[in-house]
GROMACS .gro file of C-alpha atoms in nm:
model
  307
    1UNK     CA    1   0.000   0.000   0.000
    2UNK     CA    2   0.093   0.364  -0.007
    3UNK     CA    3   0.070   0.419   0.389
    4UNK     CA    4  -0.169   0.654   0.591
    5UNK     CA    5  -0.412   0.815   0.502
    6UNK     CA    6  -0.724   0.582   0.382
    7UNK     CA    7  -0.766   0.766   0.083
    8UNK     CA    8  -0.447   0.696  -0.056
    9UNK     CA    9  -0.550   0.332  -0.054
   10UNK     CA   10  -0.878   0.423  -0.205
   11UNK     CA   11  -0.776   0.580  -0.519
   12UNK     CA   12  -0.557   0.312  -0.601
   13UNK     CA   13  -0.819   0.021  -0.541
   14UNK     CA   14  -1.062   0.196  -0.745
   15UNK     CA   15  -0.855   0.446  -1.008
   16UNK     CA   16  -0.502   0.287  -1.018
   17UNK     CA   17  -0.355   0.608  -0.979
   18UNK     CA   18  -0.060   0.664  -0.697
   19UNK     CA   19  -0.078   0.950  -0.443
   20UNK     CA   20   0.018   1.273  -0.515
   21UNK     CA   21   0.387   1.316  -0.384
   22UNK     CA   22   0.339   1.648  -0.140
   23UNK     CA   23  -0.017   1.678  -0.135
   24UNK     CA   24  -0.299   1.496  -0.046
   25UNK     CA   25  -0.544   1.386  -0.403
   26UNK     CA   26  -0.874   1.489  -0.257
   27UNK     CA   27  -0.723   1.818  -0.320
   28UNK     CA   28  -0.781   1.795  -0.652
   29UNK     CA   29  -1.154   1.784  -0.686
   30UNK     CA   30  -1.200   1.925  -1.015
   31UNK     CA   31  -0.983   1.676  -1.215
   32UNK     CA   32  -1.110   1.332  -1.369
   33UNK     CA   33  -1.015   1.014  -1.308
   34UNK     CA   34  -1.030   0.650  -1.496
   35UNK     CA   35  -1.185   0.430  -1.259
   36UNK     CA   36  -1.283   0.088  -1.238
   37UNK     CA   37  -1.664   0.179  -1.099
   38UNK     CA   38  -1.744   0.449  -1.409
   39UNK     CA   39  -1.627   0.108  -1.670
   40UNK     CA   40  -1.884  -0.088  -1.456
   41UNK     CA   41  -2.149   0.124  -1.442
   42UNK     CA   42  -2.126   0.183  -1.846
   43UNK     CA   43  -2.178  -0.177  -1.860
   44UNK     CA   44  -2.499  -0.171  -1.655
   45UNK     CA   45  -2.328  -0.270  -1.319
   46UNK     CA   46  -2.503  -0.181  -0.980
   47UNK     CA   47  -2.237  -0.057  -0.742
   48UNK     CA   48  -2.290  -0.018  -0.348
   49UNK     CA   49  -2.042   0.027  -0.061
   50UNK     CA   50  -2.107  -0.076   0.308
   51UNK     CA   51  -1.861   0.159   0.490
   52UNK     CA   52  -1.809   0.120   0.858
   53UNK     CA   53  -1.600   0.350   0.918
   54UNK     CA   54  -1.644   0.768   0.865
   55UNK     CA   55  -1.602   0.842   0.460
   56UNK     CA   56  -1.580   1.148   0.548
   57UNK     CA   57  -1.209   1.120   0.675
   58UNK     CA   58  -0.963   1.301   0.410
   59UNK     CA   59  -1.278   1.427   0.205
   60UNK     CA   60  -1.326   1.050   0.045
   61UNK     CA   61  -1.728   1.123   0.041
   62UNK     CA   62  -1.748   1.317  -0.254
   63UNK     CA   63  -1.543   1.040  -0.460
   64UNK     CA   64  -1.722   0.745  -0.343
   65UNK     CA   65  -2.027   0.902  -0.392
   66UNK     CA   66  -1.940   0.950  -0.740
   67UNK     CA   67  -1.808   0.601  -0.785
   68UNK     CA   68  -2.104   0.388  -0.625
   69UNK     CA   69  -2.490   0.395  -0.685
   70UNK     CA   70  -2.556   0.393  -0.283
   71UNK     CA   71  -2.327   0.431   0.029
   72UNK     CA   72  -2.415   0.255   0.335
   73UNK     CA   73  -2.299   0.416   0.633
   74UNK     CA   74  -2.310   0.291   1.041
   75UNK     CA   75  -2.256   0.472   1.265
   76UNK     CA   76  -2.488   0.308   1.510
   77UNK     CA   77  -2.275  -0.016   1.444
   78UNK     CA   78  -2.027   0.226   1.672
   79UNK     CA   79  -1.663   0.059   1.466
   80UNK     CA   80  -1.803  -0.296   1.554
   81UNK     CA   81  -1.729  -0.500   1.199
   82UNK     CA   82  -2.011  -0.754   1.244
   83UNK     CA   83  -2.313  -0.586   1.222
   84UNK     CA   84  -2.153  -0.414   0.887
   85UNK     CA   85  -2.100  -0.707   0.730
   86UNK     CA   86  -2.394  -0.884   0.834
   87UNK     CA   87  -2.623  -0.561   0.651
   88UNK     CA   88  -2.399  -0.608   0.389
   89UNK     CA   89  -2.503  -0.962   0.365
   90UNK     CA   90  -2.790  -0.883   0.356
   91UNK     CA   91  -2.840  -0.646   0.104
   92UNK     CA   92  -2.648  -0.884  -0.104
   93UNK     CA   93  -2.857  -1.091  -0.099
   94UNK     CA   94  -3.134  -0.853  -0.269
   95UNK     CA   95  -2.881  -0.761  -0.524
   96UNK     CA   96  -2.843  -1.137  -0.604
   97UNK     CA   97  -3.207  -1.145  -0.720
   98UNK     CA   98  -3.189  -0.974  -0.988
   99UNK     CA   99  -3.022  -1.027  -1.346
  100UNK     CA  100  -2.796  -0.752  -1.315
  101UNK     CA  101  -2.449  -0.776  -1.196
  102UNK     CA  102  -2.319  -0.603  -0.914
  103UNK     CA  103  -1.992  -0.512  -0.737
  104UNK     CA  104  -1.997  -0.432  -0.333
  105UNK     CA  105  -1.727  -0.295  -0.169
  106UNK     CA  106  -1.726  -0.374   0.219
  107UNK     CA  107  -1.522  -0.134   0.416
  108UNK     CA  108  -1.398  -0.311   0.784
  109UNK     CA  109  -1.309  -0.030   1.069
  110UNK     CA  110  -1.242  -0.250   1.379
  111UNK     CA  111  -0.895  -0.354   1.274
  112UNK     CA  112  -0.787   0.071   1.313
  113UNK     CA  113  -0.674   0.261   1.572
  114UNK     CA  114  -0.742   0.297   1.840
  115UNK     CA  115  -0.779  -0.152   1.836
  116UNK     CA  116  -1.062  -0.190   2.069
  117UNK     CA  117  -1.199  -0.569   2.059
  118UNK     CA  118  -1.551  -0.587   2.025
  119UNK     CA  119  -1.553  -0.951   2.129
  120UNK     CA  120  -1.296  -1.056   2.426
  121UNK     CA  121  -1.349  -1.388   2.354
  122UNK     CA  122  -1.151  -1.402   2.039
  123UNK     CA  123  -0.880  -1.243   2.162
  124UNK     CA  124  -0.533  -1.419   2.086
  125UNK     CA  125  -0.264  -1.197   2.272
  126UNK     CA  126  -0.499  -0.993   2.540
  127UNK     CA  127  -0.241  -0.734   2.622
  128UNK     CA  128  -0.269  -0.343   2.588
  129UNK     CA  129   0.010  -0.290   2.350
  130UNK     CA  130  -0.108  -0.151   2.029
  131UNK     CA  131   0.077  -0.482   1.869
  132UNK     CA  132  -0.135  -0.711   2.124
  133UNK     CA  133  -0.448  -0.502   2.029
  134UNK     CA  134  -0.395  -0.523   1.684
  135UNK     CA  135  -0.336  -0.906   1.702
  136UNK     CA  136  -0.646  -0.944   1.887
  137UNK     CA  137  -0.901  -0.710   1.600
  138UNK     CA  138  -0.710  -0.859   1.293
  139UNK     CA  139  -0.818  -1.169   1.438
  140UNK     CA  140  -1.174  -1.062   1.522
  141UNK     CA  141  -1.234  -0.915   1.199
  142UNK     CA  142  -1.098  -1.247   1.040
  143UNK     CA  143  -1.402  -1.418   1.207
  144UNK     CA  144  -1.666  -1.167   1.115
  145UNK     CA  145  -1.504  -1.272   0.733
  146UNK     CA  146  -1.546  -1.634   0.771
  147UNK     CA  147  -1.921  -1.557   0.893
  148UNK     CA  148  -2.021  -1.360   0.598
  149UNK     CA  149  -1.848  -1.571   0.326
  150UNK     CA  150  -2.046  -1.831   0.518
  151UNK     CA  151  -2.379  -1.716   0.482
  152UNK     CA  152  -2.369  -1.617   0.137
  153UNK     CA  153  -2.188  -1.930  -0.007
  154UNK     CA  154  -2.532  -2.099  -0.112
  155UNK     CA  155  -2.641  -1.822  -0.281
  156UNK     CA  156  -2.654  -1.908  -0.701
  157UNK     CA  157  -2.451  -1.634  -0.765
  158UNK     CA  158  -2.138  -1.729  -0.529
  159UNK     CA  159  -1.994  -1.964  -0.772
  160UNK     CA  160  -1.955  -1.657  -1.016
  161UNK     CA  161  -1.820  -1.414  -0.802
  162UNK     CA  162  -1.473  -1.231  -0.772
  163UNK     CA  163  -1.354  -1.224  -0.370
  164UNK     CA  164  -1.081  -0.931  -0.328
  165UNK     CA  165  -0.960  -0.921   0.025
  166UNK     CA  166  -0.666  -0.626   0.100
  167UNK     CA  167  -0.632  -0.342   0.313
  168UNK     CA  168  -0.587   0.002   0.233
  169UNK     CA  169  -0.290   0.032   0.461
  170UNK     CA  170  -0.114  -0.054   0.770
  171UNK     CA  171   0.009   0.102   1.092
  172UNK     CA  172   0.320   0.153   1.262
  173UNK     CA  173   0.282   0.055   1.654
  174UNK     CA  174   0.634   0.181   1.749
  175UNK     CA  175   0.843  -0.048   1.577
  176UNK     CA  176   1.188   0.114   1.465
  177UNK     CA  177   1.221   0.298   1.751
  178UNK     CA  178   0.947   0.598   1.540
  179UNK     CA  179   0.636   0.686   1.706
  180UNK     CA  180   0.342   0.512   1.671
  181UNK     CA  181   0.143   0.588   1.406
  182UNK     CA  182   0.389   0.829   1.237
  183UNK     CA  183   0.338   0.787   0.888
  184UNK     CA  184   0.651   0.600   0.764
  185UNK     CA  185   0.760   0.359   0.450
  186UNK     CA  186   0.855   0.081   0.658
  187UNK     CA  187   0.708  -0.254   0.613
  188UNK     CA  188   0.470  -0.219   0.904
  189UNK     CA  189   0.268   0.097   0.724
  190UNK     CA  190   0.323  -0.056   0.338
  191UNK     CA  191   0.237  -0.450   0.355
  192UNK     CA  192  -0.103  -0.542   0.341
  193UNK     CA  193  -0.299  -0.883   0.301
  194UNK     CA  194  -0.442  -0.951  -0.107
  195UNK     CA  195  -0.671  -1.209  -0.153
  196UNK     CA  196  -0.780  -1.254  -0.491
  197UNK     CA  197  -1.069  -1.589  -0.513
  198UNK     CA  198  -1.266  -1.680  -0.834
  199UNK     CA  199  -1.364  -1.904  -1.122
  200UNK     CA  200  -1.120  -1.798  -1.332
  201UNK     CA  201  -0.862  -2.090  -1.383
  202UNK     CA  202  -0.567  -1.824  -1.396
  203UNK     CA  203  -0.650  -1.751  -1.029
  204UNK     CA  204  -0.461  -2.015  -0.939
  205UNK     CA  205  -0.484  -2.117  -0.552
  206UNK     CA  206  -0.159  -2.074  -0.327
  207UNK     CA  207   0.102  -1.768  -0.320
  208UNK     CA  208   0.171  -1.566  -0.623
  209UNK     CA  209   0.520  -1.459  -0.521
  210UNK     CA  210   0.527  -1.136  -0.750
  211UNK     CA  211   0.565  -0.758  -0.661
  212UNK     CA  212   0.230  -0.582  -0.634
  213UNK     CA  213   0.027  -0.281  -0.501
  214UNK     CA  214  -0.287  -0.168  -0.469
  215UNK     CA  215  -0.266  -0.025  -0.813
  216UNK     CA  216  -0.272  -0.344  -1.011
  217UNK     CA  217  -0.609  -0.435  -0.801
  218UNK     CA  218  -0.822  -0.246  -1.042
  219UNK     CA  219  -0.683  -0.374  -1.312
  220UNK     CA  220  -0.618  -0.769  -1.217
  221UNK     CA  221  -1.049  -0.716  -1.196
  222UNK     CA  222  -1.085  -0.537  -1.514
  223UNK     CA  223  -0.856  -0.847  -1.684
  224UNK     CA  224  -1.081  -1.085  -1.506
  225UNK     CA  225  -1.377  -0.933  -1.648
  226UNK     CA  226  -1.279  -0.921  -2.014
  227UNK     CA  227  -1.283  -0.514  -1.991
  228UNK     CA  228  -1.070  -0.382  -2.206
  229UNK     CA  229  -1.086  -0.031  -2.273
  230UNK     CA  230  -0.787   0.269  -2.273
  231UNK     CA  231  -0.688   0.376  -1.933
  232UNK     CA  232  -0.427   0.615  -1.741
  233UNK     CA  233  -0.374   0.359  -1.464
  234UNK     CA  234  -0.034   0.345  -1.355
  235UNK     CA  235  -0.060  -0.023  -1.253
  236UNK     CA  236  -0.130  -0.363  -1.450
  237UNK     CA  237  -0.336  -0.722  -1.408
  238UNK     CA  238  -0.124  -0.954  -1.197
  239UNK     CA  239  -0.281  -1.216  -1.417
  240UNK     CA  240  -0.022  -1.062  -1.712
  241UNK     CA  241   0.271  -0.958  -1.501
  242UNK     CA  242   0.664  -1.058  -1.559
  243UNK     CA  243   0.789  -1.028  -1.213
  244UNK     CA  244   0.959  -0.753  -1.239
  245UNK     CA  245   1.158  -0.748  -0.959
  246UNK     CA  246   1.161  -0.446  -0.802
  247UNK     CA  247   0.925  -0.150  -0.621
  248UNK     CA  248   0.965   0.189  -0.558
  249UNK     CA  249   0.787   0.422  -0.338
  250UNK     CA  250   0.820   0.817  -0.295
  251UNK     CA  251   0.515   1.000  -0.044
  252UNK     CA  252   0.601   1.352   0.031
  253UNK     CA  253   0.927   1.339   0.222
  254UNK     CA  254   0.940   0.940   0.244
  255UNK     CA  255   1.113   0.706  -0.022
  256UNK     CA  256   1.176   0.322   0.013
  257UNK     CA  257   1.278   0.080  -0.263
  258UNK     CA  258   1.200  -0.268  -0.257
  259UNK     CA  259   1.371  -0.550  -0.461
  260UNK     CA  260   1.409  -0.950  -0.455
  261UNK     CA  261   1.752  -0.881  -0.245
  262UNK     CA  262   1.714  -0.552  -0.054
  263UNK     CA  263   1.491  -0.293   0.124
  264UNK     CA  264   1.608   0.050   0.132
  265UNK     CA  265   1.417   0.363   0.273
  266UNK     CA  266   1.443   0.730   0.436
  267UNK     CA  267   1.283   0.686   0.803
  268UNK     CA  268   1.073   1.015   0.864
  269UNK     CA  269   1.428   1.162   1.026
  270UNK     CA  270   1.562   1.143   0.686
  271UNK     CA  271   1.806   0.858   0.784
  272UNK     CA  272   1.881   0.595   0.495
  273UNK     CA  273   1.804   0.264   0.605
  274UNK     CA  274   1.920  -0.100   0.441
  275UNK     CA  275   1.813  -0.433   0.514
  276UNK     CA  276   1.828  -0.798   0.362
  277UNK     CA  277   1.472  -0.859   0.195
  278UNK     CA  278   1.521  -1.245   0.214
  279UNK     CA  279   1.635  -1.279   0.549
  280UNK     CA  280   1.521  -0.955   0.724
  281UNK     CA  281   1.107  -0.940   0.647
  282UNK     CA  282   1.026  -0.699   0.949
  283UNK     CA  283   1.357  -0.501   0.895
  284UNK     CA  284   1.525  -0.522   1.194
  285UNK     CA  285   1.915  -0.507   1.096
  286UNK     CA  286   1.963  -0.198   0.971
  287UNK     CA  287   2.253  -0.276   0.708
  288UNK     CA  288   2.294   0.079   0.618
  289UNK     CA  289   2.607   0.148   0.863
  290UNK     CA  290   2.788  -0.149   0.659
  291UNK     CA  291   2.735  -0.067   0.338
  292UNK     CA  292   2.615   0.329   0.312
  293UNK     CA  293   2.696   0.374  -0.094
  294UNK     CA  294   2.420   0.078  -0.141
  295UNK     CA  295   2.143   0.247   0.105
  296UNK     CA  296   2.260   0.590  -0.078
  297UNK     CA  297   2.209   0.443  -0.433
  298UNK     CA  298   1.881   0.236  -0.406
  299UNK     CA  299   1.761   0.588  -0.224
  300UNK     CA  300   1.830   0.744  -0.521
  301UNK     CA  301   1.654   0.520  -0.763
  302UNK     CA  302   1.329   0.588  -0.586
  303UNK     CA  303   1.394   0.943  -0.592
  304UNK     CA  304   1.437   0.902  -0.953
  305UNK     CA  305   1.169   0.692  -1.030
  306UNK     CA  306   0.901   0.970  -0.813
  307UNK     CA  307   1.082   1.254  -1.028
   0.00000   0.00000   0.00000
C-alpha cells in the first residue's frame, strides 16, 4: 500500500492512480479520473459500498459518492465489523435477485486505531500494546469474514463471483524505535494482506510470489472481467505480469525501494536505512552502517523513479 491516510489506498483500489507526492489527491476535486466503478457502471453494473468507518475522513465522500450507486454508512454499528457485514449480507442478498451484476465494496473499521476488541473472547494476545491489540481485531475481523463468506456461499450467484480481500494500509505501533502511528515507509505501514478468489482458472490457488500494489487491483479485476478499454492507470493485471523485480515508493518526504535482495528507505528523520529482503522481512538489521553507498544508491533510484 501507499501508507496513511485511507484515501491513498482508495484511489488506487478503485482508479489505479498513486498518491500525489506532497499533497494529499482529494485536493484535486476538479480533475477526472479513470476508474474501475465508471467502466462498470457503463456496462450496466449496480455498485454499493457498506462503509463502517467515517467516509468522510480526508474528504473521500465526494469520490465514493461519485463512484457507487448507494453508500451505506453505520454509525450506530459504533466501529463494531459484524453488524456491517452482516447488513452487507444482507443487502447482497437482494442484489443477487436480480439479473444484473453487481460489485460491493465492504469497508472493515475494527482492525484501526485505536484496536478496541468488540468480542474478548476471540482475543489471541490480550495485552494493551497496540501490537497485542492489533493481534487481537485482525483476528476478530478475520471471524466476522469467515461468517459472511459463510452465509452467502449458497447463494446461485457465489460460484460466479470475484472475492478481493486487502487493506488500504497498515500502521506503525512503534516499531523502529518511530512513534506510533507516524506515517513511515517501513514494512509495518506498506504490507497489506491480497486475496484474490474466483472461477477464473488463472487464479490459481496458493502464493503468487510477485511484486504488487494496490494499483494493479483495479486492473487484475478489469482483466478478469474481459474489460478492455484505454486507461491512465499506472498499474497492471497480476494475471499478465513478468515479475519484475523491483518496487519503488516516494510519499512527500518518504522514499523506500523494494527488490528481490534488498529494502532500502528514508525513516521520517531522513536517515537511509538498508536491510536484507530475504532474510530480514520486518527489517530489523539496519545494514545501512555497513554498506552506506548501497542504502545511498537504491535511495536514489526511488527518488528518480518519483521525479
Amino acid at each position: 500500500s501507499f501508507g496513511m491516510p485511507s484515501i491513498n489506498g482508495m484511489f488506487a483500489v478503485h482508479c489505479s492512480a498513486g498518491p500525489h507526492s506532497p499533497r494529499f489527491i482529494t485536493a484535486f476535486t476538479h480533475v477526472r479520473f479513470s476508474c474501475l466503478p465508471d467502466m462498470l457502471r457503463r456496462r450496466g453494473w449496480r455498485l454499493e459500498m457498506f462503509n463502517g468507518g467515517d467516509t468522510d475522513w480526508d474528504n473521500s465522500s465526494p469520490w465514493i459518492r461519485g463512484w457507487y450507486d448507494r453508500l451505506w454508512r453505520f454509525p450506530e454499528a459504533r466501529q463494531q465489523d459484524r453488524a456491517v457485514f452482516r447488513a452487507a449480507a444482507d443487502r447482497l442478498r437482494e442484489l443477487g435477485r436480480s439479473d444484473r451484476p453487481f460489485f460491493a465494496t465492504i469497508v472493515s473499521v475494527t482492525n484501526h486505531t485505536p484496536f478496541v476488541s468488540p468480542e474478548p473472547a476471540l482475543d489471541l494476545a490480550g495485552g494493551d500494546a497496540a501490537a497485542d491489540r492489533i493481534l487481537d481485531t485482525t483476528h476478530y475481523t478475520d471471524d466476522v469474514l469467515g461468517e459472511f463468506l459463510a452465509s452467502i456461499e449458497s447463494e446461485p450467484w457465489f460460484a460466479r463471483t470475484i472475492l478481493v480481500v486487502t487493506g488500504d494500509h497498515g500502521f506503525n505501533t512503534g516499531e523502529h524505535g518511530q512513534v506510533p502511528g507516524q506515517h513511515d515507509l517501513h514494512r509495518e505501514s506498506l504490507w497489506v494482506p491480497l486475496i484474490i478468489a474466483g472461477p477464473d482458472p488463472r487464479l490459481r490457488p496458493g502464493l503468487a510470489d510477485v511484486p504488487a500494489s494496490l494499483l494493479d487491483v483495479a486492473p487484475t479485476i478489469a482483466d478478469l472481467l474481459g474489460i478492455r478499454e484505454a486507461n491512465a492507470w499506472q498499474g497492471h493485471s497480476l494475471l499478465a505480469v513478468n515479475r519484475a523485480g523491483r518496487i519503488a515508493l516516494g510519499i512527500r518526504d518518504a522514499l523506500a525501494w523494494e527488490s528481490d535482495a534488498w529494502s532500502a528507505l528514508l525513516d521520517p528523520a531522513g536517515q537511509a536505512r538498508l536491510y536484507d529482503s530475504r532474510t530480514d522481512w520486518l527489517q530489523r538489521r539496519d545494514l545501512a552502517p555497513q554498506r552506506p553507498d548501497l542504502a545511498a544508491r537504491l535511495i536514489a533510484a526511488a527518488e528518480r523513479s518519483r521525479r
